[in-house]
mmCIF file of C-alpha atoms in Angstrom:
data_model
loop_
_atom_site.group_PDB
_atom_site.id
_atom_site.type_symbol
_atom_site.label_atom_id
_atom_site.label_comp_id
_atom_site.label_asym_id
_atom_site.label_seq_id
_atom_site.Cartn_x
_atom_site.Cartn_y
_atom_site.Cartn_z
ATOM 1 C CA UNK Z 971 102.284 139.143 -5.051
ATOM 2 C CA UNK Z 972 100.389 136.366 -3.346
ATOM 3 C CA UNK Z 973 100.945 133.984 -0.467
ATOM 4 C CA UNK Z 974 98.694 131.177 0.757
ATOM 5 C CA UNK Z 975 99.348 129.044 3.849
ATOM 6 C CA UNK Z 976 96.936 126.274 4.746
ATOM 7 C CA UNK Z 977 97.127 123.668 7.526
ATOM 8 C CA UNK Z 978 94.632 120.839 7.863
ATOM 9 C CA UNK Z 979 94.764 118.203 10.599
ATOM 10 C CA UNK Z 980 91.704 115.981 10.101
ATOM 11 C CA UNK Z 981 92.746 113.524 12.833
ATOM 12 C CA UNK Z 982 95.228 113.676 15.698
ATOM 13 C CA UNK Z 983 97.666 111.381 13.838
ATOM 14 C CA UNK Z 984 97.440 113.088 10.401
ATOM 15 C CA UNK Z 985 98.877 116.518 9.636
ATOM 16 C CA UNK Z 986 98.934 118.349 6.281
ATOM 17 C CA UNK Z 987 100.180 121.744 5.139
ATOM 18 C CA UNK Z 988 100.084 123.604 1.848
ATOM 19 C CA UNK Z 989 102.140 126.716 1.082
ATOM 20 C CA UNK Z 990 102.008 128.718 -2.138
ATOM 21 C CA UNK Z 991 103.818 131.921 -2.907
ATOM 22 C CA UNK Z 992 104.239 133.997 -6.049
ATOM 23 C CA UNK Z 993 106.055 137.248 -6.617
ATOM 24 C CA UNK Z 994 106.041 139.112 -9.897
ATOM 25 C CA UNK Z 995 107.723 142.369 -10.882
ATOM 26 C CA UNK Z 996 105.656 144.348 -13.327
ATOM 27 C CA UNK Z 997 107.786 145.641 -16.157
ATOM 28 C CA UNK Z 998 107.422 146.381 -19.827
ATOM 29 C CA UNK Z 999 109.558 144.108 -22.006
ATOM 30 C CA UNK Z 1000 108.865 143.338 -25.637
ATOM 31 C CA UNK Z 1001 108.319 139.622 -26.218
ATOM 32 C CA UNK Z 1002 109.233 138.610 -22.666
ATOM 33 C CA UNK Z 1003 107.408 137.617 -19.500
ATOM 34 C CA UNK Z 1004 107.562 139.689 -16.344
ATOM 35 C CA UNK Z 1005 110.281 138.589 -13.901
ATOM 36 C CA UNK Z 1006 108.730 136.305 -11.302
ATOM 37 C CA UNK Z 1007 109.241 133.497 -8.803
ATOM 38 C CA UNK Z 1008 106.656 130.932 -7.784
ATOM 39 C CA UNK Z 1009 106.758 128.069 -5.272
ATOM 40 C CA UNK Z 1010 104.269 125.435 -4.142
ATOM 41 C CA UNK Z 1011 104.902 123.048 -1.268
ATOM 42 C CA UNK Z 1012 102.862 120.445 0.569
ATOM 43 C CA UNK Z 1013 103.655 118.187 3.521
ATOM 44 C CA UNK Z 1014 101.778 115.186 4.863
ATOM 45 C CA UNK Z 1015 102.634 113.464 8.157
ATOM 46 C CA UNK Z 1016 101.010 110.266 9.396
ATOM 47 C CA UNK Z 1017 101.604 108.544 12.734
ATOM 48 C CA UNK Z 1018 99.452 105.396 12.766
ATOM 49 C CA UNK Z 1019 101.166 104.120 15.941
ATOM 50 C CA UNK Z 1020 103.227 105.887 18.586
ATOM 51 C CA UNK Z 1021 106.257 103.853 17.395
ATOM 52 C CA UNK Z 1022 105.846 104.640 13.656
ATOM 53 C CA UNK Z 1023 106.022 107.995 11.864
ATOM 54 C CA UNK Z 1024 105.714 108.565 8.094
ATOM 55 C CA UNK Z 1025 105.952 111.799 6.132
ATOM 56 C CA UNK Z 1026 105.989 113.020 2.556
ATOM 57 C CA UNK Z 1027 106.888 116.445 1.185
ATOM 58 C CA UNK Z 1028 106.726 117.852 -2.335
ATOM 59 C CA UNK Z 1029 107.979 121.201 -3.555
ATOM 60 C CA UNK Z 1030 107.942 122.703 -7.018
ATOM 61 C CA UNK Z 1031 109.215 126.078 -8.095
ATOM 62 C CA UNK Z 1032 109.828 128.136 -11.186
ATOM 63 C CA UNK Z 1033 111.397 131.495 -11.869
ATOM 64 C CA UNK Z 1034 111.956 133.873 -14.753
ATOM 65 C CA UNK Z 1035 114.527 136.649 -14.453
ATOM 66 C CA UNK Z 1036 114.724 139.962 -16.273
ATOM 67 C CA UNK Z 1037 117.852 138.709 -18.083
ATOM 68 C CA UNK Z 1038 115.795 135.897 -19.661
ATOM 69 C CA UNK Z 1039 117.222 133.121 -17.464
ATOM 70 C CA UNK Z 1040 114.642 130.527 -16.435
ATOM 71 C CA UNK Z 1041 114.615 127.782 -13.824
ATOM 72 C CA UNK Z 1042 112.101 125.247 -12.636
ATOM 73 C CA UNK Z 1043 112.347 122.198 -10.458
ATOM 74 C CA UNK Z 1044 110.603 119.579 -8.379
ATOM 75 C CA UNK Z 1045 111.792 118.148 -5.049
ATOM 76 C CA UNK Z 1046 110.272 115.131 -3.315
ATOM 77 C CA UNK Z 1047 111.077 113.780 0.137
ATOM 78 C CA UNK Z 1048 109.853 110.675 1.960
ATOM 79 C CA UNK Z 1049 110.684 109.741 5.568
ATOM 80 C CA UNK Z 1050 109.930 106.807 7.828
ATOM 81 C CA UNK Z 1051 110.842 106.362 11.478
ATOM 82 C CA UNK Z 1052 110.233 103.294 13.622
ATOM 83 C CA UNK Z 1053 110.950 102.855 17.337
ATOM 84 C CA UNK Z 1054 109.800 99.336 18.285
ATOM 85 C CA UNK Z 1055 111.383 99.612 21.767
ATOM 86 C CA UNK Z 1056 112.526 102.632 23.778
ATOM 87 C CA UNK Z 1057 116.168 101.622 23.234
ATOM 88 C CA UNK Z 1058 116.023 101.009 19.450
ATOM 89 C CA UNK Z 1059 115.221 103.401 16.597
ATOM 90 C CA UNK Z 1060 115.263 102.874 12.829
ATOM 91 C CA UNK Z 1061 114.892 105.509 10.134
ATOM 92 C CA UNK Z 1062 114.923 105.973 6.375
ATOM 93 C CA UNK Z 1063 114.940 109.077 4.150
ATOM 94 C CA UNK Z 1064 114.545 109.247 0.360
ATOM 95 C CA UNK Z 1065 114.903 112.481 -1.634
ATOM 96 C CA UNK Z 1066 114.941 113.294 -5.330
ATOM 97 C CA UNK Z 1067 115.174 116.529 -7.271
ATOM 98 C CA UNK Z 1068 114.839 117.405 -10.948
ATOM 99 C CA UNK Z 1069 115.941 120.924 -11.957
ATOM 100 C CA UNK Z 1070 115.903 122.469 -15.440
ATOM 101 C CA UNK Z 1071 117.845 125.718 -15.831
ATOM 102 C CA UNK Z 1072 118.249 127.900 -18.914
ATOM 103 C CA UNK Z 1073 120.753 130.736 -18.860
ATOM 104 C CA UNK Z 1074 121.604 133.291 -21.521
ATOM 105 C CA UNK Z 1075 125.181 133.940 -22.562
ATOM 106 C CA UNK Z 1076 124.877 136.845 -24.975
ATOM 107 C CA UNK Z 1077 122.364 135.579 -27.545
ATOM 108 C CA UNK Z 1078 123.088 131.874 -26.927
ATOM 109 C CA UNK Z 1079 120.950 129.811 -24.527
ATOM 110 C CA UNK Z 1080 122.583 127.216 -22.301
ATOM 111 C CA UNK Z 1081 120.333 124.581 -20.723
ATOM 112 C CA UNK Z 1082 121.080 122.057 -17.992
ATOM 113 C CA UNK Z 1083 118.824 119.351 -16.606
ATOM 114 C CA UNK Z 1084 120.019 118.008 -13.270
ATOM 115 C CA UNK Z 1085 118.715 114.900 -11.485
ATOM 116 C CA UNK Z 1086 119.759 114.295 -7.863
ATOM 117 C CA UNK Z 1087 118.777 111.366 -5.641
ATOM 118 C CA UNK Z 1088 119.710 110.724 -2.023
ATOM 119 C CA UNK Z 1089 118.785 108.044 0.453
ATOM 120 C CA UNK Z 1090 119.877 107.399 4.024
ATOM 121 C CA UNK Z 1091 119.162 104.606 6.467
ATOM 122 C CA UNK Z 1092 119.753 104.846 10.207
ATOM 123 C CA UNK Z 1093 119.764 102.279 13.006
ATOM 124 C CA UNK Z 1094 120.510 103.290 16.565
ATOM 125 C CA UNK Z 1095 120.364 102.048 20.119
ATOM 126 C CA UNK Z 1096 120.296 103.804 23.455
ATOM 127 C CA UNK Z 1097 120.786 101.989 26.788
ATOM 128 C CA UNK Z 1098 120.714 103.429 30.285
ATOM 129 C CA UNK Z 1099 122.695 101.162 32.594
ATOM 130 C CA UNK Z 1100 122.687 101.403 36.407
ATOM 131 C CA UNK Z 1101 120.758 104.672 36.195
ATOM 132 C CA UNK Z 1102 124.098 106.549 35.846
ATOM 133 C CA UNK Z 1103 125.599 105.409 32.533
ATOM 134 C CA UNK Z 1104 124.059 106.110 29.141
ATOM 135 C CA UNK Z 1105 125.342 104.116 26.128
ATOM 136 C CA UNK Z 1106 124.374 105.070 22.572
ATOM 137 C CA UNK Z 1107 125.355 103.691 19.165
ATOM 138 C CA UNK Z 1108 124.235 104.642 15.661
ATOM 139 C CA UNK Z 1109 124.912 103.357 12.150
ATOM 140 C CA UNK Z 1110 124.085 105.534 9.124
ATOM 141 C CA UNK Z 1111 124.295 104.518 5.457
ATOM 142 C CA UNK Z 1112 123.930 107.280 2.819
ATOM 143 C CA UNK Z 1113 123.773 107.056 -0.972
ATOM 144 C CA UNK Z 1114 123.884 110.064 -3.299
ATOM 145 C CA UNK Z 1115 123.742 110.312 -7.075
ATOM 146 C CA UNK Z 1116 123.763 113.421 -9.241
ATOM 147 C CA UNK Z 1117 123.342 113.337 -13.023
ATOM 148 C CA UNK Z 1118 123.357 116.135 -15.614
ATOM 149 C CA UNK Z 1119 121.286 114.675 -18.483
ATOM 150 C CA UNK Z 1120 121.490 117.738 -20.704
ATOM 151 C CA UNK Z 1121 125.163 117.646 -21.679
ATOM 152 C CA UNK Z 1122 126.810 115.432 -24.257
ATOM 153 C CA UNK Z 1123 128.766 113.550 -21.598
ATOM 154 C CA UNK Z 1124 125.803 112.976 -19.246
ATOM 155 C CA UNK Z 1125 127.941 113.593 -16.159
ATOM 156 C CA UNK Z 1126 127.159 111.226 -13.278
ATOM 157 C CA UNK Z 1127 128.495 111.471 -9.731
ATOM 158 C CA UNK Z 1128 127.848 108.869 -7.030
ATOM 159 C CA UNK Z 1129 128.832 108.877 -3.368
ATOM 160 C CA UNK Z 1130 128.303 106.329 -0.601
ATOM 161 C CA UNK Z 1131 128.964 107.182 3.051
ATOM 162 C CA UNK Z 1132 128.899 105.017 6.156
ATOM 163 C CA UNK Z 1133 128.945 106.654 9.585
ATOM 164 C CA UNK Z 1134 129.343 104.741 12.854
ATOM 165 C CA UNK Z 1135 128.937 106.491 16.196
ATOM 166 C CA UNK Z 1136 129.370 105.280 19.769
ATOM 167 C CA UNK Z 1137 128.850 107.390 22.852
ATOM 168 C CA UNK Z 1138 129.068 106.754 26.593
ATOM 169 C CA UNK Z 1139 127.952 109.248 29.206
ATOM 170 C CA UNK Z 1140 128.436 108.962 32.951
ATOM 171 C CA UNK Z 1141 126.312 111.027 35.365
ATOM 172 C CA UNK Z 1142 127.571 110.637 38.980
ATOM 173 C CA UNK Z 1143 124.781 112.750 40.454
#
């Protein structure tokens, strides 16, 4: 078993982390690998201005089980946030994942390769009127697609969501 955690912040507006872990069960199996799981992840955050924040994350993992099932995948995430004024904020998130899984059903292998992509965009405002009333509004647009490229039908699912929020708060004291 091993685990490595590393953080490096070369400047006050740049932050990075690296995490690696691996666990393996020692066993004797003819013609097979030892059961194990392994994951690597890194994150990078960059804030060039107090109003702008950017980040990127990557994660990859793989596993092998005693039954012979295998799985490996990669996830990526990108984020941006912008607040040009104290009452206005904008944000965007992009994520994608690719996962390959092989399972055993008796002596037959079954493999699936799944691709998933999501994105969301946010715009919001926040006003404080008369020092007693707080007004907030937010608009969120989300897109999601999921595709299994291993099957004969190449199943594809898509979803789009729109969320609108309004909020008013009154503080008499």
